[in-house]
Coordinates of C-alpha atoms in Angstrom, one line a residue:
Chain H
M96 CA -27.5 14.5 -21.1
H97 CA -28.8 11.6 -19.1
A98 CA -27.3 8.3 -18.0
L99 CA -30.3 6.1 -18.4
D100 CA -33.8 7.4 -17.6
G101 CA -37.3 5.9 -17.3
V102 CA -36.4 2.3 -17.5
D103 CA -38.8 -0.3 -16.2
V104 CA -37.9 -3.9 -16.9
D105 CA -37.9 -7.4 -15.4
F106 CA -35.4 -10.2 -16.0
A107 CA -36.5 -13.7 -15.4
R108 CA -34.6 -16.3 -13.4
G109 CA -33.2 -19.1 -15.3
H110 CA -33.0 -17.2 -18.6
F111 CA -30.3 -15.8 -20.8
T112 CA -31.2 -12.2 -21.5
A113 CA -29.3 -9.8 -23.7
I114 CA -29.5 -6.0 -23.4
M115 CA -28.9 -4.2 -26.7
G116 CA -28.8 -0.7 -27.8
P117 CA -26.7 1.9 -29.5
S118 CA -23.7 3.4 -27.7
G119 CA -24.8 5.8 -25.1
S120 CA -28.2 4.2 -24.8
G121 CA -27.5 3.4 -21.1
K122 CA -27.3 -0.3 -21.4
S123 CA -24.1 -0.5 -19.3
T124 CA -25.5 1.9 -16.8
L125 CA -28.6 -0.3 -16.4
M126 CA -26.4 -3.3 -15.7
H127 CA -24.2 -1.4 -13.2
L128 CA -27.3 -0.3 -11.4
L129 CA -28.7 -3.9 -11.3
A130 CA -25.4 -5.2 -10.0
G131 CA -25.0 -2.6 -7.4
L132 CA -21.7 -1.3 -9.0
D133 CA -23.3 2.2 -9.5
S134 CA -25.8 3.7 -7.1
A135 CA -29.0 5.2 -8.4
T136 CA -29.9 8.8 -7.9
S137 CA -33.6 7.8 -7.9
G138 CA -35.5 4.6 -8.6
H139 CA -34.9 1.1 -7.5
A140 CA -33.2 -2.1 -8.7
F141 CA -34.3 -5.4 -7.1
L142 CA -32.5 -8.7 -7.1
G143 CA -35.2 -11.1 -5.9
D144 CA -36.7 -9.2 -3.0
T145 CA -33.5 -7.2 -2.2
D146 CA -33.5 -3.6 -3.2
V147 CA -29.9 -3.3 -4.5
T148 CA -30.0 0.5 -4.5
R149 CA -30.7 0.6 -0.8
L150 CA -27.8 -1.5 0.4
D151 CA -24.7 -0.2 2.2
D152 CA -21.2 -1.1 1.3
T153 CA -21.0 -4.2 3.5
A154 CA -24.3 -5.6 2.2
L155 CA -23.2 -4.9 -1.4
T156 CA -20.0 -6.7 -0.8
R157 CA -21.9 -9.7 0.5
L158 CA -24.3 -9.4 -2.4
R159 CA -21.3 -9.5 -4.9
R160 CA -19.8 -12.3 -3.0
D161 CA -22.8 -14.6 -2.8
R162 CA -25.5 -13.6 -5.2
V163 CA -23.9 -12.0 -8.2
G164 CA -21.2 -12.9 -10.7
F165 CA -19.4 -10.8 -13.3
V166 CA -17.9 -11.5 -16.7
F167 CA -16.0 -8.5 -18.1
Q168 CA -15.0 -7.6 -21.6
S169 CA -11.3 -7.6 -20.7
F170 CA -11.5 -11.0 -18.8
N171 CA -9.8 -9.4 -15.7
L172 CA -8.1 -12.5 -14.5
L173 CA -5.3 -12.3 -12.0
P174 CA -2.1 -12.8 -14.1
M175 CA -0.2 -14.4 -11.2
F176 CA -2.8 -17.1 -10.5
T177 CA -3.4 -20.3 -12.4
A178 CA -6.7 -20.9 -14.1
E179 CA -7.9 -23.0 -11.1
Q180 CA -6.8 -20.4 -8.6
N181 CA -8.6 -17.7 -10.6
I182 CA -11.8 -19.8 -10.7
T183 CA -11.8 -20.4 -7.0
L184 CA -10.8 -16.9 -6.0
P185 CA -14.4 -15.7 -5.1
V186 CA -14.8 -18.7 -2.7
E187 CA -11.4 -18.1 -1.2
L188 CA -12.2 -14.4 -0.6
A189 CA -15.5 -15.5 1.0
G190 CA -13.5 -17.8 3.2
G191 CA -15.5 -20.8 2.1
T192 CA -14.6 -24.2 0.7
V193 CA -14.8 -25.0 -2.9
D194 CA -17.7 -27.4 -3.9
R195 CA -15.5 -29.8 -5.9
A196 CA -18.5 -31.4 -7.7
W197 CA -19.7 -28.0 -8.9
F198 CA -16.2 -27.1 -9.8
D199 CA -15.8 -30.2 -11.8
T200 CA -19.1 -29.7 -13.5
L201 CA -18.1 -26.1 -14.5
V202 CA -14.7 -27.2 -15.7
S203 CA -16.0 -29.9 -17.9
T204 CA -18.9 -27.8 -19.2
L205 CA -16.4 -25.0 -20.1
G206 CA -13.8 -27.4 -21.4
L207 CA -11.1 -26.2 -19.1
G208 CA -9.9 -29.6 -17.8
Q209 CA -6.5 -29.4 -19.6
R210 CA -5.9 -25.8 -18.7
L211 CA -6.3 -25.6 -14.9
T212 CA -2.6 -25.2 -14.1
H213 CA -2.0 -22.6 -16.8
R214 CA -1.7 -18.9 -16.1
P215 CA -3.7 -16.4 -18.1
S216 CA -0.7 -15.5 -20.2
E217 CA -0.6 -19.1 -21.4
L218 CA -4.3 -19.1 -22.4
S219 CA -6.0 -17.8 -25.5
G220 CA -8.6 -15.0 -25.2
G221 CA -11.5 -17.5 -25.5
Q222 CA -10.0 -19.7 -22.8
Q223 CA -9.4 -16.8 -20.6
Q224 CA -13.0 -15.7 -21.0
R225 CA -14.2 -19.3 -20.2
V226 CA -12.1 -19.2 -17.0
A227 CA -13.8 -15.8 -16.2
I228 CA -17.2 -17.5 -16.7
A229 CA -16.2 -20.3 -14.4
R230 CA -15.1 -17.8 -11.8
A231 CA -18.4 -15.9 -12.1
L232 CA -20.4 -19.2 -11.6
I233 CA -18.2 -20.9 -8.9
A234 CA -20.2 -19.4 -6.0
A235 CA -23.5 -20.4 -7.8
P236 CA -24.8 -16.9 -7.8
E237 CA -28.4 -16.0 -8.5
V238 CA -27.4 -14.0 -11.6
V239 CA -24.3 -13.4 -13.7
F240 CA -23.8 -10.1 -15.4
A241 CA -21.7 -10.2 -18.6
D242 CA -20.5 -6.9 -20.0
E243 CA -19.6 -7.3 -23.7
P244 CA -18.1 -10.8 -23.0
T245 CA -17.2 -11.2 -26.6
G246 CA -15.9 -7.7 -27.2
N247 CA -12.2 -8.7 -27.1
L248 CA -12.6 -12.0 -29.0
D249 CA -12.6 -13.0 -32.6
S250 CA -15.8 -14.4 -33.9
R251 CA -15.0 -18.1 -33.5
A252 CA -13.8 -17.7 -29.9
G253 CA -16.8 -15.4 -29.3
A254 CA -19.2 -18.0 -30.6
E255 CA -17.6 -20.6 -28.3
V256 CA -18.0 -18.3 -25.3
L257 CA -21.6 -17.5 -26.1
S258 CA -22.5 -21.1 -26.5
F259 CA -20.9 -21.8 -23.1
L260 CA -23.0 -19.0 -21.6
R261 CA -26.1 -20.5 -23.1
R262 CA -25.2 -24.0 -21.9
S263 CA -24.7 -22.6 -18.4
V264 CA -28.3 -21.4 -18.5
R265 CA -29.8 -24.4 -20.2
E266 CA -27.8 -27.2 -18.5
L267 CA -26.8 -25.6 -15.2
G268 CA -29.9 -23.5 -14.6
R269 CA -28.1 -20.2 -14.2
T270 CA -29.4 -16.7 -14.9
I271 CA -27.3 -14.5 -17.2
I272 CA -27.8 -10.9 -18.2
M273 CA -25.5 -9.9 -21.0
V274 CA -24.8 -6.5 -22.4
T275 CA -23.7 -6.5 -26.0
H276 CA -23.9 -4.4 -29.2
D277 CA -23.4 -7.5 -31.5
P278 CA -26.7 -8.8 -32.9
T279 CA -25.1 -12.2 -33.5
A280 CA -24.1 -12.4 -29.8
A281 CA -27.5 -11.3 -28.7
A282 CA -29.1 -14.0 -30.8
Y283 CA -27.6 -16.6 -28.4
A284 CA -29.9 -15.3 -25.7
D285 CA -33.5 -16.4 -24.9
R286 CA -34.6 -12.8 -25.0
V287 CA -33.3 -9.5 -26.2
V288 CA -34.2 -6.2 -24.5
L289 CA -33.6 -3.1 -26.7
I290 CA -32.7 0.1 -25.0
A291 CA -32.6 3.6 -26.5
D292 CA -32.2 6.8 -24.7
G293 CA -32.7 5.2 -21.3
R294 CA -36.0 3.6 -22.3
I295 CA -37.1 0.2 -23.3
A296 CA -37.4 0.4 -27.0
G297 CA -38.1 -3.2 -27.8
D298 CA -38.3 -6.8 -26.5
I299 CA -37.6 -9.8 -28.7
A300 CA -38.3 -13.3 -27.5
D301 CA -36.3 -16.3 -29.0
P302 CA -34.2 -13.9 -31.1
T303 CA -32.3 -14.6 -34.3
P304 CA -29.6 -12.4 -35.7
E305 CA -32.1 -11.2 -38.3
S306 CA -34.9 -10.4 -35.9
V307 CA -32.4 -8.5 -33.7
L308 CA -31.0 -6.5 -36.6
A309 CA -34.6 -5.7 -37.7
G310 CA -35.3 -4.5 -34.2
L311 CA -32.2 -2.3 -34.2
D312 CA -33.1 -0.9 -37.5
A313 CA -36.5 0.0 -36.3
L314 CA -34.8 1.7 -33.3
R315 CA -32.7 3.8 -35.6
T316 CA -35.7 5.2 -37.6
L317 CA -37.5 5.8 -34.3
D318 CA -34.4 7.7 -33.0
V319 CA -34.4 10.0 -36.0
A320 CA -38.2 10.8 -35.5
D321 CA -37.6 11.2 -31.7
D322 CA -34.8 13.6 -32.0
A323 CA -36.9 15.9 -34.1
T324 CA -39.8 16.0 -31.7
T325 CA -38.8 15.3 -28.1
A326 CA -36.2 16.3 -25.6
T327 CA -36.2 14.1 -22.6
T328 CA -35.1 15.9 -19.4
A329 CA -35.8 13.3 -16.7
P330 CA -33.1 13.0 -14.0
A331 CA -30.2 10.7 -14.5
G332 CA -30.5 7.1 -13.3
T333 CA -34.2 7.1 -13.0
G334 CA -36.2 3.9 -13.4
T335 CA -36.8 0.5 -12.1
G336 CA -35.0 -2.6 -13.0
A337 CA -35.5 -6.0 -11.5
V338 CA -34.4 -9.6 -11.7
R339 CA -37.4 -11.7 -10.6
A340 CA -38.2 -15.3 -10.1
Chain Z
M257 CA -5.8 -14.5 0.8
L258 CA -2.2 -14.9 2.0
R259 CA -1.5 -16.6 -1.3
L260 CA -3.0 -13.6 -3.1
T261 CA -0.8 -11.2 -1.0
L262 CA 2.3 -13.3 -1.8
A263 CA 1.5 -13.4 -5.5
Q264 CA 1.1 -9.7 -5.5
M265 CA 4.4 -9.3 -3.8
R266 CA 6.1 -11.5 -6.3
R267 CA 4.8 -9.3 -9.1
S268 CA 6.0 -6.1 -7.4
I269 CA 9.3 -7.6 -6.3
G270 CA 11.4 -4.8 -7.8
R271 CA 9.7 -2.0 -5.9
L272 CA 9.6 -4.0 -2.7
V273 CA 13.3 -4.7 -3.0
A274 CA 14.0 -1.0 -3.3
A275 CA 12.0 -0.2 -0.2
G276 CA 13.5 -3.2 1.5
V277 CA 17.0 -1.9 0.8
A278 CA 16.1 1.4 2.5
I279 CA 14.9 -0.5 5.6
V280 CA 17.9 -2.8 5.6
I281 CA 20.3 0.2 5.6
G282 CA 18.3 2.0 8.3
T283 CA 18.1 -1.0 10.6
A284 CA 21.7 -2.1 9.9
F285 CA 22.8 1.4 10.9
V286 CA 20.9 1.2 14.2
A287 CA 22.0 -2.4 14.9
A288 CA 25.6 -1.7 14.2
T289 CA 25.6 1.4 16.4
L290 CA 24.0 -0.4 19.3
I291 CA 26.1 -3.6 18.9
A292 CA 29.4 -1.5 18.6
G293 CA 28.4 0.5 21.6
N294 CA 27.8 -2.7 23.6
V295 CA 31.0 -4.2 22.5
I296 CA 33.0 -1.1 23.5
T297 CA 31.3 -1.1 26.9
Q298 CA 31.8 -4.8 27.3
T299 CA 35.4 -4.6 26.3
T300 CA 36.1 -1.8 28.7
N301 CA 34.3 -3.7 31.5
D302 CA 36.2 -6.8 30.8
S303 CA 39.6 -5.1 30.7
I304 CA 39.0 -3.3 33.9
A305 CA 37.7 -6.5 35.6
A306 CA 40.8 -8.3 34.2
Q307 CA 43.1 -6.3 36.3
Y308 CA 41.6 -7.9 39.4
A309 CA 42.0 -11.4 37.9
D310 CA 40.2 -13.9 40.1
A311 CA 39.9 -11.7 43.2
D312 CA 36.6 -12.3 45.0
L313 CA 36.1 -8.7 46.1
V314 CA 37.6 -5.3 45.5
V315 CA 37.6 -2.9 48.4
S316 CA 37.8 0.7 47.5
A317 CA 37.3 4.1 49.3
P318 CA 36.3 7.4 47.7
D319 CA 39.7 9.0 48.7
Y320 CA 42.1 6.2 49.6
L321 CA 42.9 3.2 51.8
T322 CA 45.8 3.5 54.2
P323 CA 48.3 0.6 54.8
D324 CA 46.6 0.2 58.2
D325 CA 43.2 -0.2 56.5
V326 CA 44.7 -2.9 54.2
D327 CA 46.3 -4.7 57.2
A328 CA 43.0 -4.6 59.0
L329 CA 41.4 -6.4 56.0
E330 CA 43.7 -9.4 56.5
G331 CA 42.2 -9.9 60.0
V332 CA 38.6 -10.1 58.7
E333 CA 37.2 -13.6 59.1
G334 CA 37.0 -15.6 55.8
V335 CA 39.6 -13.3 54.1
D336 CA 42.4 -15.5 52.7
A337 CA 44.5 -13.0 50.8
V338 CA 44.7 -9.3 50.4
E339 CA 46.7 -7.3 48.0
P340 CA 46.6 -3.5 47.6
V341 CA 46.5 -2.2 44.0
Q342 CA 49.8 -0.6 43.3
L343 CA 51.7 0.6 40.3
T344 CA 54.9 2.5 39.4
Y345 CA 56.8 3.6 36.3
L346 CA 60.1 2.2 35.3
D347 CA 62.7 3.8 33.1
L348 CA 64.3 0.7 31.5
Q349 CA 67.4 0.6 29.3
H350 CA 69.2 -2.1 27.4
G351 CA 72.0 -1.1 25.2
A352 CA 70.8 2.0 23.3
K353 CA 67.1 1.1 23.7
R354 CA 65.0 2.8 26.4
V355 CA 61.5 2.2 27.4
F356 CA 59.2 3.8 30.0
Q357 CA 57.1 1.0 31.4
M358 CA 54.3 0.8 33.9
A359 CA 55.0 -1.9 36.5
V360 CA 52.9 -3.7 39.0
P361 CA 54.1 -5.9 41.9
A362 CA 54.3 -9.7 41.6
P363 CA 51.0 -10.9 43.0
S364 CA 51.1 -12.5 46.5
D365 CA 48.4 -15.0 45.6
P366 CA 47.8 -16.8 42.2
R367 CA 44.2 -15.4 42.3
F368 CA 45.5 -11.9 41.7
E369 CA 47.6 -12.8 38.6
A370 CA 46.2 -10.8 35.7
L371 CA 49.0 -11.6 33.3
E372 CA 50.0 -14.9 31.8
V373 CA 53.6 -16.0 31.8
V374 CA 54.8 -16.9 28.3
E375 CA 58.4 -17.8 29.2
G376 CA 60.3 -18.1 32.5
S377 CA 58.4 -17.0 35.6
L378 CA 57.2 -13.9 37.6
P379 CA 59.8 -12.3 39.9
S380 CA 60.2 -14.1 43.2
A381 CA 63.0 -12.1 44.7
A382 CA 64.3 -8.5 44.6
G383 CA 66.2 -7.5 41.5
Q384 CA 64.0 -9.4 39.1
V385 CA 61.6 -8.3 36.5
A386 CA 59.1 -9.9 34.1
L387 CA 58.5 -7.9 30.9
P388 CA 55.6 -7.9 28.4
E389 CA 56.7 -10.0 25.4
D390 CA 56.7 -7.0 23.0
V391 CA 58.6 -4.8 25.4
A392 CA 61.3 -7.5 25.9
E393 CA 61.5 -7.7 22.1
R394 CA 61.7 -3.9 21.7
L395 CA 64.5 -3.8 24.3
G396 CA 66.2 -6.7 22.5
V397 CA 66.5 -8.6 25.8
A398 CA 65.7 -12.3 26.4
V399 CA 64.8 -14.2 29.6
G400 CA 68.0 -14.5 31.6
G401 CA 69.3 -11.2 30.4
T402 CA 69.5 -7.9 32.3
V403 CA 68.1 -4.5 31.9
T404 CA 69.1 -1.2 33.6
S405 CA 66.5 0.6 35.6
S406 CA 67.1 4.3 36.4
R407 CA 65.2 5.9 39.3
N408 CA 65.4 9.0 41.4
V409 CA 66.3 8.7 45.1
W410 CA 65.7 11.6 47.6
D411 CA 69.0 12.4 49.3
A412 CA 68.2 14.2 52.5
A413 CA 71.9 14.4 53.4
A414 CA 72.8 16.5 50.4
P415 CA 74.6 19.8 51.1
D416 CA 71.8 22.0 49.9
G417 CA 69.2 20.4 52.1
G418 CA 68.0 17.5 50.0
T419 CA 67.9 16.7 46.3
Y420 CA 67.1 13.9 43.9
E421 CA 69.9 11.7 42.8
E422 CA 69.7 9.2 39.9
V423 CA 70.4 5.6 40.8
R424 CA 70.8 2.7 38.5
D425 CA 69.8 -0.9 39.3
R426 CA 70.4 -4.0 37.2
L427 CA 67.3 -6.1 37.0
T428 CA 67.4 -9.7 35.8
V429 CA 64.7 -10.6 33.3
V430 CA 63.1 -13.7 34.7
G431 CA 60.1 -14.0 32.4
T432 CA 58.0 -12.6 29.6
T433 CA 54.2 -12.1 30.0
D434 CA 51.2 -11.8 27.8
D435 CA 48.0 -9.9 28.6
P436 CA 45.3 -12.0 27.1
Y437 CA 42.4 -10.1 28.7
G438 CA 43.7 -6.7 28.0
A439 CA 44.0 -5.9 31.8
Y440 CA 46.7 -3.3 31.2
A441 CA 46.2 -2.8 27.4
Q442 CA 45.1 0.9 28.0
M443 CA 48.3 1.6 29.9
G444 CA 50.7 0.0 27.4
G445 CA 51.1 -3.3 29.2
A446 CA 52.7 -3.9 32.6
A447 CA 56.0 -5.1 33.7
V448 CA 56.1 -7.2 36.9
V449 CA 58.6 -6.6 39.7
A450 CA 59.0 -8.0 43.2
R451 CA 56.8 -6.2 45.7
E452 CA 59.7 -5.6 48.1
D453 CA 61.6 -3.7 45.3
L454 CA 58.5 -1.6 44.5
V455 CA 58.0 -0.7 48.1
A456 CA 61.7 0.1 48.6
W457 CA 61.9 2.3 45.5
E458 CA 58.8 4.2 46.5
S459 CA 60.1 4.9 50.0
A460 CA 63.5 5.9 48.6
Q461 CA 61.9 8.3 46.3
A462 CA 59.7 9.8 49.0
T463 CA 60.6 13.1 50.6
P464 CA 59.9 13.7 54.3
D465 CA 57.1 16.1 53.2
D466 CA 55.3 13.4 51.1
P467 CA 52.2 12.0 52.6
E468 CA 52.0 8.5 53.7
R469 CA 51.6 5.8 51.0
T470 CA 48.0 5.1 50.2
Y471 CA 46.1 2.8 47.9
S472 CA 43.1 3.4 45.7
A473 CA 41.8 -0.2 46.2
A474 CA 42.7 -3.6 47.5
M475 CA 41.9 -7.0 46.1
V476 CA 40.6 -9.6 48.4
G477 CA 40.6 -13.4 48.1
L478 CA 38.2 -15.4 50.3
A479 CA 39.0 -18.7 52.0
P480 CA 37.2 -21.7 50.4
G481 CA 33.7 -22.1 51.6
T482 CA 33.2 -18.5 52.6
E483 CA 29.9 -16.9 51.6
L484 CA 30.5 -13.8 49.4
E485 CA 27.8 -11.8 51.2
T486 CA 29.0 -12.8 54.6
A487 CA 32.5 -11.7 53.8
R488 CA 31.2 -8.5 52.2
A489 CA 29.3 -7.6 55.4
A490 CA 32.3 -8.5 57.6
I491 CA 34.6 -6.3 55.5
G492 CA 32.1 -3.5 55.6
A493 CA 32.2 -3.6 59.4
Q494 CA 35.9 -3.6 59.5
A495 CA 36.9 -1.2 56.7
P496 CA 36.7 2.6 56.9
A497 CA 33.1 3.8 57.0
D498 CA 33.0 5.1 53.3
A499 CA 34.8 2.0 51.9
K500 CA 32.9 -0.3 49.6
A501 CA 33.5 -4.0 49.0
V502 CA 32.3 -5.0 45.5
T503 CA 32.9 -7.8 43.1
P504 CA 35.4 -7.1 40.3
A505 CA 32.6 -7.1 37.8
E506 CA 30.6 -4.5 39.8
H507 CA 33.8 -2.5 40.3
A508 CA 34.5 -2.6 36.6
Q509 CA 31.0 -1.5 35.7
E510 CA 31.2 1.5 38.0
Q511 CA 34.6 2.5 36.6
A512 CA 33.4 1.9 33.0
R513 CA 30.4 4.1 33.7
Q514 CA 32.7 7.0 34.6
L515 CA 34.9 6.3 31.6
T516 CA 32.2 5.8 29.0
G517 CA 30.0 8.8 30.0
D518 CA 31.3 10.6 26.8
R519 CA 30.9 7.5 24.7
D520 CA 27.2 7.3 25.4
V521 CA 26.9 10.8 24.0
F522 CA 28.7 9.6 21.0
T523 CA 26.3 6.7 20.7
F524 CA 23.3 9.1 20.9
V525 CA 24.7 11.2 18.1
I526 CA 25.1 8.2 15.8
L527 CA 21.6 7.1 16.8
G528 CA 20.5 10.6 15.7
F529 CA 21.8 9.9 12.2
A530 CA 20.2 6.5 12.4
A531 CA 16.9 8.1 13.2
V532 CA 17.3 10.2 10.0
A533 CA 18.0 7.0 8.0
L534 CA 14.9 5.4 9.5
L535 CA 12.8 8.5 8.7
V536 CA 14.0 8.3 5.1
A537 CA 13.2 4.6 5.0
A538 CA 9.7 5.4 6.3
L539 CA 9.2 7.9 3.5
V540 CA 10.4 5.5 0.9
I541 CA 8.1 2.8 2.2
A542 CA 5.1 5.1 2.3
N543 CA 5.8 6.2 -1.2
T544 CA 6.4 2.6 -2.5
F545 CA 3.1 1.5 -1.1
Q546 CA 1.3 4.5 -2.6
V547 CA 2.7 3.6 -6.0
L548 CA 1.9 -0.1 -5.5
V549 CA -1.7 0.6 -4.5
A550 CA -2.1 3.0 -7.5
Q551 CA -0.6 0.4 -9.8
R552 CA -3.0 -2.3 -8.5
T553 CA -6.2 -0.2 -8.8
R554 CA -7.5 -2.5 -11.5
T555 CA -6.7 -5.6 -9.5
L556 CA -8.2 -4.2 -6.3
A557 CA -11.3 -3.2 -8.2
L558 CA -11.6 -6.7 -9.6
L559 CA -11.2 -8.2 -6.2
R560 CA -13.9 -5.9 -4.9
A561 CA -16.2 -7.1 -7.8
V562 CA -15.7 -10.8 -7.0
G563 CA -16.5 -10.2 -3.3
A564 CA -13.5 -9.0 -1.4
D565 CA -14.4 -6.4 1.3
K566 CA -12.5 -3.3 2.0
R567 CA -11.0 -4.8 5.2
Q568 CA -9.6 -7.8 3.3
L569 CA -7.8 -5.6 0.8
A570 CA -6.5 -3.3 3.6
R571 CA -5.3 -6.4 5.5
S572 CA -3.6 -7.7 2.4
V573 CA -1.6 -4.5 2.0
L574 CA -0.8 -4.4 5.7
T575 CA 0.4 -8.0 5.5
E576 CA 2.6 -7.2 2.6
A577 CA 4.0 -4.2 4.5
T578 CA 4.6 -6.4 7.6
I579 CA 6.4 -9.1 5.6
L580 CA 8.5 -6.5 3.9
G581 CA 9.3 -4.9 7.3
V582 CA 10.1 -8.0 9.1
V583 CA 12.2 -9.6 6.4
S584 CA 14.2 -6.4 5.7
S585 CA 14.6 -5.6 9.5
V586 CA 16.0 -9.1 10.2
G587 CA 18.2 -8.6 7.2
G588 CA 19.3 -5.3 8.5
I589 CA 20.1 -6.6 11.9
L590 CA 22.2 -9.4 10.4
L591 CA 24.0 -7.0 8.1
G592 CA 24.6 -4.6 11.1
G593 CA 26.0 -7.5 13.1
L594 CA 28.2 -8.6 10.2
L595 CA 29.5 -5.1 9.7
T596 CA 30.3 -4.8 13.4
Q597 CA 32.2 -8.1 13.2
V598 CA 34.1 -7.0 10.1
A599 CA 34.9 -3.7 11.8
L600 CA 36.2 -5.5 14.9
L601 CA 38.3 -7.8 12.8
V602 CA 39.7 -4.9 10.9
A603 CA 40.5 -3.1 14.3
R604 CA 42.1 -6.2 15.6
G605 CA 44.1 -6.6 12.4
A606 CA 45.3 -2.9 12.9
T607 CA 46.5 -3.8 16.4
W608 CA 48.4 -6.8 15.0
A609 CA 49.9 -4.6 12.4
C610 CA 51.0 -2.1 15.1
R611 CA 52.6 -4.8 17.1
S612 CA 54.5 -6.3 14.2
R613 CA 55.7 -2.9 13.2
R614 CA 57.0 -2.4 16.7
R615 CA 58.7 -5.7 16.5
S616 CA 60.6 -4.9 13.3
P617 CA 63.9 -3.1 14.1

């Protein structure tokens, strides 16, 4: 029983990286460690030069406020706020003023211009997730973590959301790290990191659905062989993850 | 952030209203008790003060004032009018109707008039009486009519060494009065007779063993332009050592304090119940907010994820509680005031009902 293990991985700035792996491989744990949502029992996670695992609660709050954005599987919009209010929420919480130019850029890139006054209940799943992406990007964070962002969407809406994520990286210069178990979704990324049993089991640059599937298949055969011969007993949460320039 | 708080409140309006009702009931209870207590005290004060009408000062002594003391007051510089407080009881009859009625002398100065004349006038000579309107109606007598007054007279020349004899006088009703400020409301109203009659009746009733006539207090009217404090000091120098000269309001307050000592205990008992109501309200509020926070775990976690710090969230909940508390408390105070008003109206309506019952034959 180990929630992640000997991970050692870098994520490049300005790239769209997908983390893949079978259930229980530790991909969500890895992301939570990187984002400072979970604390590591040992090892380090860096965002730029900041060791996220060494920050106290106040510093973590500031980190989440200024340097990190989140997109969740279940959207997590505030139902009583309009789309615009949801998007600007992080800035409001930080007590800052909304950069209107950046807001307009986000809204037009994500195609939300007609939806700003609508509440989440009046939006489709895909639209809600686009609002969530805009919210994650409004403070222009150094990195956006997306946890199964297409998990609750049908394939068409999912494809739409993924191409918006890719556009955010290509056109707006953002950095996105996405956890997914869907090879098609992973293929939208610039790079796919495969994780199995808390270890890096593969690294695919410029992935296609086919190359990702092939990588996963290789992983599965590896698993069978592994299970027969090794029993890993390293402490939970060990390893080093980093997002570097 | 305030917008977020308000939005959260709108979503939880049902629970908040439930907690708010508990607060409203608690505060309304407290407010009504305090307001009613105040109204009672004020009413008592006013009605006591009303007996002294527009007198400038009331001179009273712990035991009594003698007629000499009263006469001495008239000599004090700046004193314009003096009238000792005096009352007696009349046994009035008209036809088959009979009424025991408290009576006061006709005031020697308009400043001492506590009653308002409705019809006719106050007595200006012996053998006249002015009755409260409702008493006149009960006796079935109108202005210009007569009533019979029975009283006892001490007959020292009686064969067995002195006895009471019943004497009947015919009194002419010269007016009817109203008591708008409730000066004599607690004594069932007051008839007004000529001072000379009242003095004569009292001395006729006195036995040789009775002590000299004394007064509990005397009303004083000051000459125009006389400083109240100057006159107070002058009276203090002239009156018996333990006598006090106070304004009617001060006098009423002191009397009321003696009267309402028990009522304060009553107020405290009610406030005890109110404290229980407030305690229950506090528990309801604490419980409501525990539930609200538990319900919002997801929302709060999300807010933390998008950069809210713990203090912001705590402040939001506290703001919510403050808004709930202030709004419900104001509502409770208004409700308490309203209830008191309604209760007073009902009480007044009951008084009217009593009066009209008495009026009907």
